[in-house]
Coordinates of C-alpha atoms in Angstrom, one line a residue:
Chain A
M1169 CA 38.4 -25.9 4.4
T1170 CA 35.3 -28.0 5.8
D1171 CA 32.0 -28.9 4.0
S1172 CA 30.0 -26.5 5.9
T1173 CA 32.2 -23.7 5.4
I1174 CA 32.3 -24.4 1.3
I1175 CA 28.4 -24.5 1.4
K1176 CA 28.3 -21.0 2.8
L1177 CA 30.7 -19.4 0.0
T1178 CA 29.2 -17.2 -2.5
A1179 CA 29.7 -18.2 -6.1
A1180 CA 31.9 -15.4 -7.0
E1181 CA 34.2 -16.8 -3.9
L1182 CA 34.1 -20.6 -4.9
A1183 CA 35.0 -19.6 -8.4
A1184 CA 37.9 -17.4 -7.2
K1185 CA 39.1 -20.3 -4.9
I1186 CA 38.8 -22.8 -7.8
A1187 CA 40.8 -20.6 -10.2
A1188 CA 43.3 -19.9 -7.5
G1189 CA 43.8 -23.7 -6.8
E1190 CA 42.5 -23.1 -3.0
L1191 CA 39.8 -25.6 -3.5
T1192 CA 39.1 -28.1 -6.3
A1193 CA 35.7 -28.1 -8.1
V1194 CA 35.5 -31.9 -7.1
E1195 CA 35.6 -30.8 -3.3
V1196 CA 32.9 -28.2 -4.0
A1197 CA 30.6 -30.6 -5.6
E1198 CA 31.1 -33.0 -3.1
A1199 CA 30.4 -30.5 -0.1
H1200 CA 27.1 -29.8 -2.1
L1201 CA 26.0 -33.0 -3.0
A1202 CA 26.4 -34.2 0.7
R1203 CA 24.2 -31.1 1.9
I1204 CA 21.7 -32.2 -0.4
E1205 CA 22.1 -35.8 1.1
A1206 CA 21.6 -34.2 4.4
V1207 CA 18.9 -32.0 3.8
D1208 CA 16.7 -32.3 1.0
E1209 CA 14.7 -35.1 2.0
K1210 CA 13.2 -32.2 4.4
V1211 CA 13.2 -29.6 1.7
H1212 CA 12.7 -31.5 -1.5
A1213 CA 14.1 -29.0 -3.4
F1214 CA 15.3 -31.6 -6.1
L1215 CA 13.4 -34.0 -8.4
H1216 CA 16.7 -35.4 -9.8
I1217 CA 20.3 -35.5 -8.4
D1218 CA 23.1 -36.3 -10.9
R1219 CA 25.6 -37.1 -8.6
E1220 CA 27.9 -38.9 -11.2
G1221 CA 27.5 -36.3 -13.7
A1222 CA 28.1 -33.1 -11.4
L1223 CA 31.4 -35.0 -10.2
A1224 CA 32.5 -35.7 -13.9
Q1225 CA 31.9 -32.1 -14.8
A1226 CA 33.8 -31.0 -11.5
R1227 CA 36.6 -33.4 -12.4
A1228 CA 36.8 -32.0 -16.1
V1229 CA 37.2 -28.2 -14.5
D1230 CA 40.1 -29.4 -12.1
E1231 CA 42.0 -31.1 -15.3
K1232 CA 41.5 -28.1 -17.2
R1233 CA 43.0 -26.1 -14.5
E1234 CA 45.7 -28.2 -13.9
R1235 CA 46.3 -28.1 -17.8
G1236 CA 46.8 -24.6 -17.7
E1237 CA 43.5 -23.7 -19.8
E1238 CA 41.6 -20.6 -19.5
L1239 CA 38.4 -20.9 -16.9
G1240 CA 35.2 -19.4 -17.4
P1241 CA 34.0 -16.8 -14.4
L1242 CA 32.0 -19.5 -12.8
A1243 CA 34.1 -22.6 -13.6
G1244 CA 33.2 -25.3 -10.9
V1245 CA 30.5 -23.8 -9.3
P1246 CA 27.5 -25.9 -8.6
L1247 CA 24.1 -25.0 -9.9
A1248 CA 20.5 -26.1 -9.5
L1249 CA 18.3 -26.3 -12.6
K1250 CA 14.4 -25.8 -13.0
D1251 CA 13.2 -28.8 -14.3
I1252 CA 11.7 -26.9 -17.3
F1253 CA 14.9 -26.7 -19.2
T1254 CA 15.9 -29.9 -21.4
T1255 CA 18.8 -31.8 -20.5
S1256 CA 20.2 -34.6 -22.6
D1257 CA 21.5 -36.3 -20.0
M1258 CA 19.0 -36.0 -17.1
P1259 CA 15.0 -36.4 -17.3
T1260 CA 12.8 -33.2 -17.9
T1261 CA 9.6 -33.6 -16.2
V1262 CA 8.4 -30.1 -15.9
G1263 CA 6.8 -31.1 -12.5
S1264 CA 4.4 -33.0 -14.4
K1265 CA 3.3 -36.8 -14.6
M1266 CA 3.0 -36.2 -18.2
L1267 CA 6.9 -36.1 -18.8
E1268 CA 7.8 -38.5 -16.1
G1269 CA 11.1 -40.3 -16.9
W1270 CA 11.2 -38.3 -20.3
I1271 CA 15.1 -37.9 -21.2
P1272 CA 15.1 -35.2 -24.0
P1273 CA 17.2 -35.8 -27.2
Y1274 CA 18.9 -32.2 -26.9
D1275 CA 20.2 -29.7 -24.5
A1276 CA 18.5 -26.1 -24.0
T1277 CA 20.4 -23.4 -25.2
L1278 CA 20.7 -22.2 -21.6
V1279 CA 21.9 -25.8 -20.6
A1280 CA 24.7 -25.6 -23.5
R1281 CA 25.7 -22.3 -22.3
L1282 CA 26.3 -23.4 -18.7
R1283 CA 28.2 -26.5 -19.8
A1284 CA 30.4 -24.2 -21.9
A1285 CA 30.8 -22.0 -18.9
D1286 CA 32.2 -25.3 -17.1
V1287 CA 29.2 -24.5 -14.4
V1288 CA 28.5 -27.9 -12.4
I1289 CA 25.0 -28.8 -12.7
L1290 CA 24.0 -30.7 -9.7
G1291 CA 20.4 -31.6 -10.9
K1292 CA 16.9 -30.6 -11.8
T1293 CA 14.7 -28.6 -9.1
N1294 CA 11.0 -28.9 -8.1
M1295 CA 8.6 -26.6 -9.7
D1296 CA 4.7 -26.4 -10.1
E1297 CA 3.4 -28.3 -12.9
F1298 CA 4.5 -26.6 -16.3
A1299 CA 5.5 -23.5 -14.1
M1300 CA 1.5 -22.7 -13.1
G1301 CA 1.5 -21.8 -9.8
S1302 CA 2.8 -19.6 -6.9
S1303 CA 3.6 -22.0 -4.3
T1304 CA 5.1 -25.5 -5.9
E1305 CA 2.2 -27.1 -4.3
N1306 CA 1.4 -28.0 -7.9
S1307 CA 4.1 -30.3 -8.6
A1308 CA 3.1 -34.0 -9.4
Y1309 CA 5.9 -34.8 -7.4
G1310 CA 4.9 -33.3 -4.0
P1311 CA 5.5 -29.9 -2.5
T1312 CA 8.7 -28.4 -1.6
G1313 CA 9.3 -26.8 2.1
N1314 CA 10.7 -23.2 2.5
P1315 CA 13.9 -23.4 4.3
W1316 CA 12.7 -20.7 6.7
D1317 CA 9.6 -22.9 7.6
L1318 CA 9.3 -26.2 6.1
T1319 CA 5.6 -26.1 6.8
R1320 CA 5.4 -22.9 4.6
I1321 CA 5.6 -22.7 0.6
P1322 CA 8.8 -21.6 -1.1
G1323 CA 7.1 -19.8 -3.4
G1324 CA 6.3 -20.7 -7.0
S1325 CA 6.6 -21.9 -9.9
G1326 CA 10.3 -21.9 -9.2
G1327 CA 10.4 -23.0 -5.5
G1328 CA 12.7 -25.8 -6.0
S1329 CA 15.4 -23.3 -7.2
S1330 CA 15.0 -20.8 -4.5
A1331 CA 14.8 -23.3 -1.8
A1332 CA 18.0 -25.1 -2.9
L1333 CA 19.8 -21.3 -2.5
A1334 CA 18.3 -20.8 1.0
S1335 CA 19.2 -24.2 2.2
Y1336 CA 22.8 -24.0 1.0
E1337 CA 22.3 -27.2 -1.5
A1338 CA 23.7 -24.8 -4.3
P1339 CA 25.0 -21.4 -4.6
L1340 CA 23.4 -20.7 -8.0
A1341 CA 20.3 -21.9 -9.4
I1342 CA 18.1 -21.2 -12.9
G1343 CA 14.5 -20.0 -12.9
T1344 CA 11.9 -19.2 -15.3
D1345 CA 9.6 -16.1 -14.7
T1346 CA 6.1 -16.2 -16.6
G1347 CA 4.4 -13.9 -13.8
G1348 CA 6.7 -13.8 -10.9
S1349 CA 8.1 -17.3 -10.7
I1350 CA 11.7 -16.4 -10.2
R1351 CA 10.8 -13.1 -8.0
Q1352 CA 8.1 -14.3 -5.9
P1353 CA 10.1 -17.5 -4.7
A1354 CA 13.5 -15.4 -4.3
A1355 CA 11.1 -12.8 -2.1
V1356 CA 9.9 -15.7 0.4
T1357 CA 13.0 -17.5 0.6
G1358 CA 15.3 -14.4 1.1
T1359 CA 17.2 -14.8 -1.9
V1360 CA 17.9 -13.0 -4.9
G1361 CA 16.2 -13.7 -8.5
V1362 CA 16.1 -11.8 -11.7
K1363 CA 13.8 -11.6 -14.7
P1364 CA 15.9 -10.3 -17.6
T1365 CA 14.5 -8.6 -20.2
Y1366 CA 12.0 -10.2 -22.1
G1367 CA 14.3 -12.0 -25.0
A1368 CA 17.4 -11.6 -23.2
V1369 CA 18.0 -15.4 -22.4
S1370 CA 17.1 -17.9 -25.0
R1371 CA 13.7 -20.0 -24.5
Y1372 CA 15.0 -22.6 -26.9
G1373 CA 14.7 -26.0 -24.9
M1374 CA 12.6 -24.2 -22.2
V1375 CA 9.1 -26.0 -21.9
A1376 CA 6.8 -23.3 -23.3
F1377 CA 4.1 -22.2 -21.0
S1378 CA 3.0 -18.8 -22.1
S1379 CA 5.3 -17.7 -24.7
S1380 CA 4.9 -14.1 -24.8
L1381 CA 5.6 -14.1 -20.8
D1382 CA 8.0 -17.0 -20.2
Q1383 CA 11.7 -15.7 -19.2
G1384 CA 14.4 -17.8 -17.9
G1385 CA 17.0 -16.1 -15.3
P1386 CA 19.2 -16.2 -12.9
C1387 CA 18.6 -17.0 -9.0
A1388 CA 21.5 -16.7 -6.6
R1389 CA 22.2 -15.6 -3.0
T1390 CA 23.8 -12.1 -3.8
V1391 CA 23.4 -9.8 -6.4
L1392 CA 26.9 -10.0 -7.8
D1393 CA 26.4 -13.8 -8.2
A1394 CA 23.1 -13.2 -10.1
A1395 CA 25.2 -11.1 -12.3
L1396 CA 27.7 -13.5 -13.2
L1397 CA 25.3 -15.9 -13.8
H1398 CA 23.2 -13.6 -15.8
E1399 CA 26.3 -13.0 -18.3
V1400 CA 26.6 -16.6 -18.6
I1401 CA 23.2 -17.4 -19.9
A1402 CA 22.2 -14.2 -21.7
G1403 CA 22.8 -13.4 -25.4
H1404 CA 21.3 -13.8 -28.8
D1405 CA 20.4 -17.4 -29.9
P1406 CA 19.4 -17.8 -33.5
M1407 CA 17.4 -20.9 -32.5
D1408 CA 14.7 -18.6 -30.8
S1409 CA 13.4 -16.1 -33.0
T1410 CA 12.1 -14.0 -30.0
S1411 CA 15.7 -13.6 -28.6
I1412 CA 17.1 -10.0 -29.0
A1413 CA 20.2 -9.6 -31.1
A1414 CA 21.8 -7.2 -29.1
P1415 CA 24.9 -7.0 -26.6
V1416 CA 24.0 -8.0 -23.2
P1417 CA 23.9 -5.0 -20.7
P1418 CA 27.1 -4.8 -18.3
V1419 CA 25.4 -6.4 -15.7
V1420 CA 28.5 -7.6 -13.5
E1421 CA 30.2 -4.2 -13.8
A1422 CA 27.1 -2.8 -12.5
A1423 CA 27.0 -5.5 -9.7
R1424 CA 30.5 -4.6 -8.7
S1425 CA 29.9 -0.9 -8.9
G1426 CA 26.4 -0.5 -7.4
S1427 CA 25.3 3.0 -6.6
V1428 CA 21.8 4.9 -6.6
Q1429 CA 23.9 8.2 -6.0
G1430 CA 21.6 10.7 -8.3
M1431 CA 19.5 8.1 -9.5
R1432 CA 15.5 8.8 -9.9
V1433 CA 13.5 5.9 -7.9
G1434 CA 9.8 5.5 -8.7
V1435 CA 7.4 4.3 -6.1
V1436 CA 4.0 3.4 -7.9
R1437 CA 0.7 4.0 -5.8
Q1438 CA -1.0 1.1 -7.2
F1439 CA 1.7 -1.3 -5.5
R1440 CA -0.1 -0.9 -2.1
G1441 CA -3.4 -1.1 -0.3
E1442 CA -5.9 -4.0 0.3
G1443 CA -4.1 -7.3 0.6
Y1444 CA -0.8 -6.1 1.5
Q1445 CA 0.6 -7.6 4.8
A1446 CA 1.5 -4.8 7.2
G1447 CA 5.2 -6.2 7.8
V1448 CA 5.8 -6.4 4.4
V1449 CA 4.8 -2.8 3.7
Q1450 CA 6.9 -1.8 6.9
R1451 CA 10.2 -3.2 5.5
F1452 CA 9.4 -2.0 1.9
D1453 CA 9.0 1.6 3.4
E1454 CA 12.2 1.3 5.0
A1455 CA 13.8 0.4 1.6
V1456 CA 12.8 3.3 0.2
E1457 CA 14.0 5.5 3.0
L1458 CA 17.3 3.6 2.8
L1459 CA 17.6 4.4 -1.2
K1460 CA 17.0 8.3 -0.1
E1461 CA 20.0 7.9 2.3
L1462 CA 22.0 6.3 -0.2
G1463 CA 21.4 9.3 -2.7
A1464 CA 18.3 8.4 -4.7
E1465 CA 15.6 10.9 -5.3
I1466 CA 12.1 9.2 -4.8
V1467 CA 9.3 9.9 -7.1
E1468 CA 5.6 9.0 -6.3
L1469 CA 4.1 7.5 -9.6
D1470 CA 0.5 6.7 -10.7
C1471 CA 0.2 3.6 -13.0
P1472 CA -3.6 3.1 -13.3
S1473 CA -3.6 0.2 -15.6
F1474 CA -1.6 -1.9 -13.2
D1475 CA -5.0 -2.4 -11.4
L1476 CA -5.8 -4.7 -14.1
A1477 CA -2.7 -6.6 -14.8
L1478 CA -3.7 -9.5 -12.9
S1479 CA -7.1 -9.7 -14.9
A1480 CA -5.2 -9.6 -18.1
Y1481 CA -2.6 -12.0 -17.1
Y1482 CA -5.0 -14.7 -16.0
L1483 CA -6.9 -14.5 -19.7
I1484 CA -3.6 -14.2 -21.7
A1485 CA -1.4 -16.9 -20.0
P1486 CA -4.0 -19.5 -19.6
S1487 CA -4.5 -18.7 -23.7
E1488 CA -1.2 -19.4 -24.6
C1489 CA -1.0 -22.4 -22.1
S1490 CA -4.1 -23.7 -23.8
S1491 CA -2.1 -23.8 -27.2
N1492 CA 1.4 -24.6 -26.2
L1493 CA 0.1 -27.6 -24.1
A1494 CA -2.0 -29.3 -26.9
R1495 CA 1.1 -30.9 -27.9
F1496 CA 0.9 -33.3 -24.9
D1497 CA -1.6 -35.6 -26.8
G1498 CA 0.2 -38.9 -26.2
L1499 CA 1.1 -39.7 -29.4
R1500 CA 4.6 -38.8 -30.1
Y1501 CA 6.3 -38.5 -26.5
G1502 CA 5.5 -38.4 -22.9
L1503 CA 2.5 -40.4 -21.0
R1504 CA 0.0 -42.3 -23.3
T1505 CA -2.9 -43.8 -21.1
G1506 CA -6.2 -46.0 -22.5
D1507 CA -4.5 -47.5 -25.5
D1508 CA -6.2 -50.7 -25.3
G1509 CA -6.3 -51.4 -29.1
T1510 CA -10.2 -50.5 -29.1
R1511 CA -10.0 -46.7 -28.6
S1512 CA -9.4 -44.2 -31.3
A1513 CA -6.6 -41.5 -31.0
E1514 CA -8.7 -38.8 -29.9
E1515 CA -10.1 -41.0 -27.1
V1516 CA -6.5 -42.0 -26.0
T1517 CA -5.7 -38.1 -26.0
S1518 CA -8.2 -37.3 -23.8
L1519 CA -7.7 -40.1 -21.2
T1520 CA -4.0 -39.4 -21.3
R1521 CA -4.5 -35.6 -20.6
E1522 CA -6.7 -36.7 -18.0
A1523 CA -4.3 -38.7 -16.1
G1524 CA -1.2 -36.9 -16.9
F1525 CA -2.4 -33.1 -16.0
G1526 CA -2.8 -31.9 -12.3
D1527 CA -5.8 -29.7 -11.5
E1528 CA -4.2 -26.3 -11.9
V1529 CA -3.0 -27.0 -15.4
K1530 CA -6.6 -28.4 -16.5
R1531 CA -8.0 -25.1 -14.9
R1532 CA -6.1 -22.9 -17.0
I1533 CA -6.1 -25.2 -20.1
M1534 CA -10.0 -24.7 -19.7
L1535 CA -9.9 -20.9 -19.1
G1536 CA -7.7 -20.3 -21.8
T1537 CA -10.1 -22.4 -24.2
Y1538 CA -13.0 -20.4 -23.0
A1539 CA -11.0 -16.9 -23.6
L1540 CA -10.2 -18.0 -27.0
S1541 CA -13.4 -19.4 -28.0
S1542 CA -15.4 -17.3 -30.8
G1543 CA -18.2 -15.7 -28.6
Y1544 CA -15.7 -14.6 -25.9
Y1545 CA -12.5 -13.7 -27.7
D1546 CA -13.2 -9.8 -27.9
A1547 CA -14.4 -9.6 -24.7
Y1548 CA -11.8 -11.5 -22.9
Y1549 CA -8.6 -12.4 -25.0
G1550 CA -8.8 -9.2 -27.1
S1551 CA -9.7 -6.7 -24.0
A1552 CA -6.6 -8.5 -22.3
Q1553 CA -4.3 -7.4 -25.0
K1554 CA -5.5 -3.6 -24.9
V1555 CA -5.0 -3.8 -21.2
R1556 CA -1.4 -4.8 -21.9
T1557 CA -1.3 -2.0 -24.3
L1558 CA -2.0 0.4 -21.4
I1559 CA 0.1 -1.3 -19.0
K1560 CA 3.1 -0.8 -21.5
Q1561 CA 2.2 2.8 -21.8
D1562 CA 2.2 3.1 -17.9
F1563 CA 5.6 1.7 -18.0
D1564 CA 6.9 4.2 -20.8
K1565 CA 5.4 7.1 -19.1
A1566 CA 7.1 6.2 -15.9
F1567 CA 10.3 5.6 -17.3
E1568 CA 10.3 9.3 -18.6
Q1569 CA 10.3 10.3 -14.9
V1570 CA 12.7 7.7 -13.1
D1571 CA 15.6 5.4 -13.9
V1572 CA 14.0 2.4 -11.9
I1573 CA 10.7 1.3 -10.0
V1574 CA 10.7 -0.2 -6.8
S1575 CA 8.0 -2.1 -4.9
P1576 CA 7.2 -5.1 -2.5
T1577 CA 7.9 -8.1 -4.4
T1578 CA 4.9 -9.9 -2.8
P1579 CA 1.9 -8.6 -0.8
T1580 CA 2.6 -11.4 1.9
T1581 CA 5.4 -13.4 3.5
A1582 CA 5.3 -17.1 2.8
F1583 CA 1.9 -18.6 3.4
P1584 CA 1.4 -22.1 5.0
I1585 CA 1.1 -25.0 2.5
G1586 CA -2.3 -25.8 1.6
E1587 CA -3.8 -22.7 3.1
R1588 CA -4.7 -21.4 -0.8
A1589 CA -4.7 -24.7 -2.3
D1590 CA -8.7 -24.7 -2.7
D1591 CA -8.6 -20.7 -3.7
P1592 CA -7.3 -20.2 -7.0
M1593 CA -8.1 -16.3 -7.1
A1594 CA -6.2 -16.1 -3.5
M1595 CA -3.2 -17.9 -4.9
Y1596 CA -3.1 -16.0 -7.9
L1597 CA -2.7 -12.6 -5.6
A1598 CA 0.9 -13.8 -4.7
D1599 CA 1.9 -12.4 -8.1
L1600 CA 0.2 -9.1 -7.9
C1601 CA 3.2 -7.1 -8.1
T1602 CA 5.3 -9.0 -10.4
I1603 CA 2.8 -9.5 -13.2
P1604 CA 3.1 -6.1 -14.8
T1605 CA 6.6 -6.5 -15.6
N1606 CA 5.7 -9.7 -17.6
L1607 CA 3.1 -8.3 -19.7
A1608 CA 5.4 -5.2 -20.8
G1609 CA 8.8 -7.2 -21.1
N1610 CA 10.7 -5.4 -18.5
A1611 CA 13.6 -6.6 -16.6
A1612 CA 13.2 -6.9 -12.6
M1613 CA 15.0 -8.2 -9.6
S1614 CA 13.8 -9.2 -6.1
L1615 CA 16.4 -9.0 -3.1
P1616 CA 15.8 -9.2 0.6
C1617 CA 14.8 -6.2 2.3
G1618 CA 14.4 -7.9 5.7
L1619 CA 11.9 -10.1 8.0
A1620 CA 8.5 -9.0 8.6
P1621 CA 8.1 -8.4 12.3
E1622 CA 4.8 -10.4 12.4
D1623 CA 6.1 -13.8 11.3
N1624 CA 10.0 -13.3 10.9
L1625 CA 9.7 -14.5 7.4
P1626 CA 11.7 -12.7 4.6
V1627 CA 10.4 -9.5 2.6
G1628 CA 11.5 -9.0 -0.9
L1629 CA 12.4 -5.5 -2.4
Q1630 CA 11.3 -5.5 -6.4
I1631 CA 13.3 -3.4 -8.7
I1632 CA 11.9 -2.8 -12.3
A1633 CA 14.2 -1.4 -15.0
P1634 CA 13.3 -0.6 -18.5
V1635 CA 13.6 -3.2 -21.5
M1636 CA 17.4 -3.8 -22.2
K1637 CA 18.4 -1.7 -19.1
D1638 CA 19.1 -4.8 -17.0
D1639 CA 22.0 -3.6 -15.5
R1640 CA 20.2 -0.7 -13.5
L1641 CA 18.7 -3.6 -11.5
Y1642 CA 22.2 -4.6 -10.7
R1643 CA 23.3 -1.3 -10.0
V1644 CA 20.4 -0.6 -7.5
G1645 CA 20.5 -3.9 -6.2
A1646 CA 24.2 -4.1 -5.2
A1647 CA 24.1 -0.7 -3.3
V1648 CA 20.9 -1.9 -1.4
E1649 CA 22.2 -5.3 -0.7
A1650 CA 25.7 -3.6 0.5
A1651 CA 23.7 -1.2 3.0
F1652 CA 21.4 -3.8 4.5
V1653 CA 24.0 -6.1 5.1
E1654 CA 26.1 -3.4 7.0
K1655 CA 22.7 -2.7 8.8
W1656 CA 22.2 -6.2 9.7
G1657 CA 25.6 -7.2 10.4
H1658 CA 25.2 -10.1 8.0
P1659 CA 23.4 -11.7 5.0
L1660 CA 19.8 -11.9 5.8
L1661 CA 19.8 -15.8 5.1
E1662 CA 22.0 -16.3 8.2
E1663 CA 18.9 -15.4 10.2
A1664 CA 17.2 -18.6 8.9
P1665 CA 17.0 -21.4 11.4
S1666 CA 19.5 -24.4 10.6
L1667 CA 18.0 -27.4 8.9
Chain B
M354 CA -20.8 -10.6 -18.7
P355 CA -22.1 -14.2 -18.6
G356 CA -21.1 -17.0 -15.8
I357 CA -19.9 -20.1 -16.8
T358 CA -22.3 -23.0 -16.1
R359 CA -21.7 -26.9 -15.7
E360 CA -22.4 -27.7 -19.3
E361 CA -20.3 -24.9 -20.7
V362 CA -17.5 -26.6 -18.8
A363 CA -17.9 -30.2 -19.9
H364 CA -18.1 -28.7 -23.4
L365 CA -14.8 -26.9 -22.9
A366 CA -13.3 -30.2 -21.5
R367 CA -14.4 -32.1 -24.6
L368 CA -12.5 -29.1 -26.8
A369 CA -9.5 -29.2 -24.5
R370 CA -9.2 -32.9 -24.8
L371 CA -9.8 -33.6 -21.0
E372 CA -11.8 -36.6 -20.3
L373 CA -13.2 -35.0 -16.6
K374 CA -15.1 -37.1 -14.2
D375 CA -18.4 -35.6 -13.3
E376 CA -17.2 -34.4 -9.8
E377 CA -14.4 -32.5 -11.8
V378 CA -16.9 -30.7 -13.8
D379 CA -18.8 -29.6 -10.8
H380 CA -15.4 -28.6 -9.0
F381 CA -14.0 -26.5 -12.2
A382 CA -17.5 -24.9 -12.9
T383 CA -17.4 -23.2 -9.6
Q384 CA -13.9 -22.3 -9.7
L385 CA -13.8 -20.9 -13.2
D386 CA -17.0 -19.1 -12.6
D387 CA -15.2 -17.3 -9.8
I388 CA -11.9 -16.7 -12.0
I389 CA -14.1 -15.5 -15.1
G390 CA -15.8 -13.1 -12.6
A391 CA -12.8 -11.5 -11.4
V392 CA -10.9 -11.1 -14.5
A393 CA -14.1 -10.0 -16.5
R394 CA -13.1 -6.3 -15.8
V395 CA -10.5 -6.2 -18.7
S396 CA -13.4 -5.9 -20.8
E397 CA -14.1 -2.2 -19.3
V398 CA -11.3 -1.1 -21.8
A399 CA -12.7 -2.9 -24.8
D400 CA -14.3 -0.1 -25.9
Q401 CA -11.5 2.2 -25.7
D402 CA -9.7 2.8 -29.0
V403 CA -6.4 1.0 -27.6
P404 CA -4.4 -1.2 -30.0
P405 CA -4.0 -4.6 -28.3
T406 CA -0.5 -6.0 -27.5
S407 CA 0.2 -9.5 -28.1
H408 CA 3.8 -9.7 -27.5
P409 CA 6.4 -7.2 -26.0
L410 CA 8.8 -7.4 -28.7
P411 CA 7.8 -6.4 -32.1
L412 CA 8.2 -10.0 -34.2
T413 CA 9.1 -10.8 -37.7
N414 CA 8.7 -14.2 -39.2
V415 CA 12.0 -15.8 -39.2
M416 CA 13.1 -17.5 -42.6
R417 CA 16.3 -19.6 -43.2
A418 CA 17.7 -20.9 -46.5
D419 CA 16.3 -24.1 -47.8
E420 CA 19.7 -26.3 -46.8
V421 CA 19.8 -29.6 -45.1
R422 CA 21.4 -28.8 -41.6
P423 CA 22.4 -31.4 -38.7
S424 CA 19.1 -32.6 -37.0
L425 CA 18.0 -35.3 -34.7
T426 CA 18.5 -38.9 -36.2
P427 CA 15.2 -41.1 -36.2
E428 CA 16.5 -42.7 -33.0
Q429 CA 16.4 -39.7 -30.9
A430 CA 13.3 -38.1 -32.2
L431 CA 11.8 -41.7 -31.5
S432 CA 13.5 -41.7 -28.0
G433 CA 10.7 -40.6 -26.1
A434 CA 7.7 -42.0 -28.1
P435 CA 5.2 -44.2 -26.0
A436 CA 5.3 -46.6 -29.0
Q437 CA 7.0 -47.1 -32.1
E438 CA 7.3 -49.4 -35.1
K439 CA 9.6 -49.3 -38.1
Q440 CA 11.2 -46.2 -37.1
R441 CA 7.9 -44.5 -36.8
F442 CA 5.6 -43.2 -34.1
K443 CA 2.9 -45.8 -33.7
V444 CA -0.3 -44.1 -32.5
P445 CA -3.8 -45.5 -31.8
Q446 CA -6.3 -45.7 -34.6
I447 CA -7.1 -42.3 -35.9
L448 CA -10.1 -43.4 -38.3
G449 CA -13.2 -44.6 -36.5
E450 CA -15.1 -48.1 -37.6
D451 CA -17.4 -45.6 -39.7

């Protein structure tokens, strides 16, 4: 089998071929490393490539198989890891100069689970600094290109992870989603991304941005692959006090059985209107028609508080970030600037933070500092938390009527790099449809639903499920994916230009 | 709802330990004013009798038995330190001349 064939296989196919001895894990790793070498200079999905480490992991899988030991469901499958998770054998920069070259002294729980499952970690992927952004332009190490059009953004903050999938540099990736950073990149790159229920995947070792919103999750090219990865990384972790102590929903079983027959699917009035690209709305409407054809009942819903979600998010997330990022003070780890023996610790901290943080991080730290200050706390932070209650109530009411909610994942397709760089509010609108879910803690998925006719770029369909009903995402997602692939005659990514 | 002034931005930067240059203060003042103007709508619900939600899950404080457990070694804990001396973090002077 040639390298170009290997890299097009799904994670499920790769795992099956490795388990059956039709391919070795080393062959698979080498094919992906060769692809990275060939295209990543253009895409810039990776910040760090661990060639030797990946090959050593792959050799260990092959030896395990030769010894007849039991292999995990994804043994030998390569994966691209967002550079927000601590890794004891690779740098963890979080896309920031503040942590350039930092090698953490421990592995994140998610990383430990990937290693235990014999997944082969290829390297760390590019991201908006500290996961703040919707375009991966805020990375201190330069932007990532969208494999569909390298002059456009691959989404953010997990643009590197989704671009690695769309450019066939890896069949699996890990992202994190605070306001849409898994789903929005998935939508604009024509891949699949899942934000599990808040607390379903451990945050231990995931560098915190906004602790009540951040959630790690799987990124893949198919719904089944995402489910297989979901089962590997999810589950209770005593090291994370916000981790849910409950069994992982049967997501793989749901992805294999995909059906929407008899399901009630909600369409929210607030997820359309001004700011939505015509082609995005057109593809979304077609997806709703498809759901009907597949046997779902469509229910119109009104969730009035969703109109305030973006505002609440841009008060809550910066407030939590201003607190979480206080640890970057140049005293214990990371960058230190201006320590010439004459300056106080306070002065060194200020100079270090000025040199180490990019504009978006500074903007959010100051916004959060403002929202939490004594004179404005009730008007901003307190009110935002009340809006959060109303959004949660809207979801609760909606899920009394429907099994899942669907919407466009993003209001537009991928925009050109630089287009919104000086207009933060325009940039924030990219997460318009994804944010309510983070505020309420629900599970949600984005999967491809076609190309917008005006620019031939991918459009994402978002599916939202109640808390700890993540399996519904996979059940609906798999049914929709199968119907679309049948209609198109191939997976959407095959229409992407070759790199 | 009040807008945000250049002086307030400079004050916020000091509180947040960010040594901003003058041109950065001007730049951020304009942007923060725009953002705050756009998000101020949340206060429309402030008078309503709505309990705030700070977290999607009900949280309880986690306690464990006070027992010695494996932890990072001093070398591991210090491995990312910008400066160290005698197995300790070496930091700039904390107290000023006065």
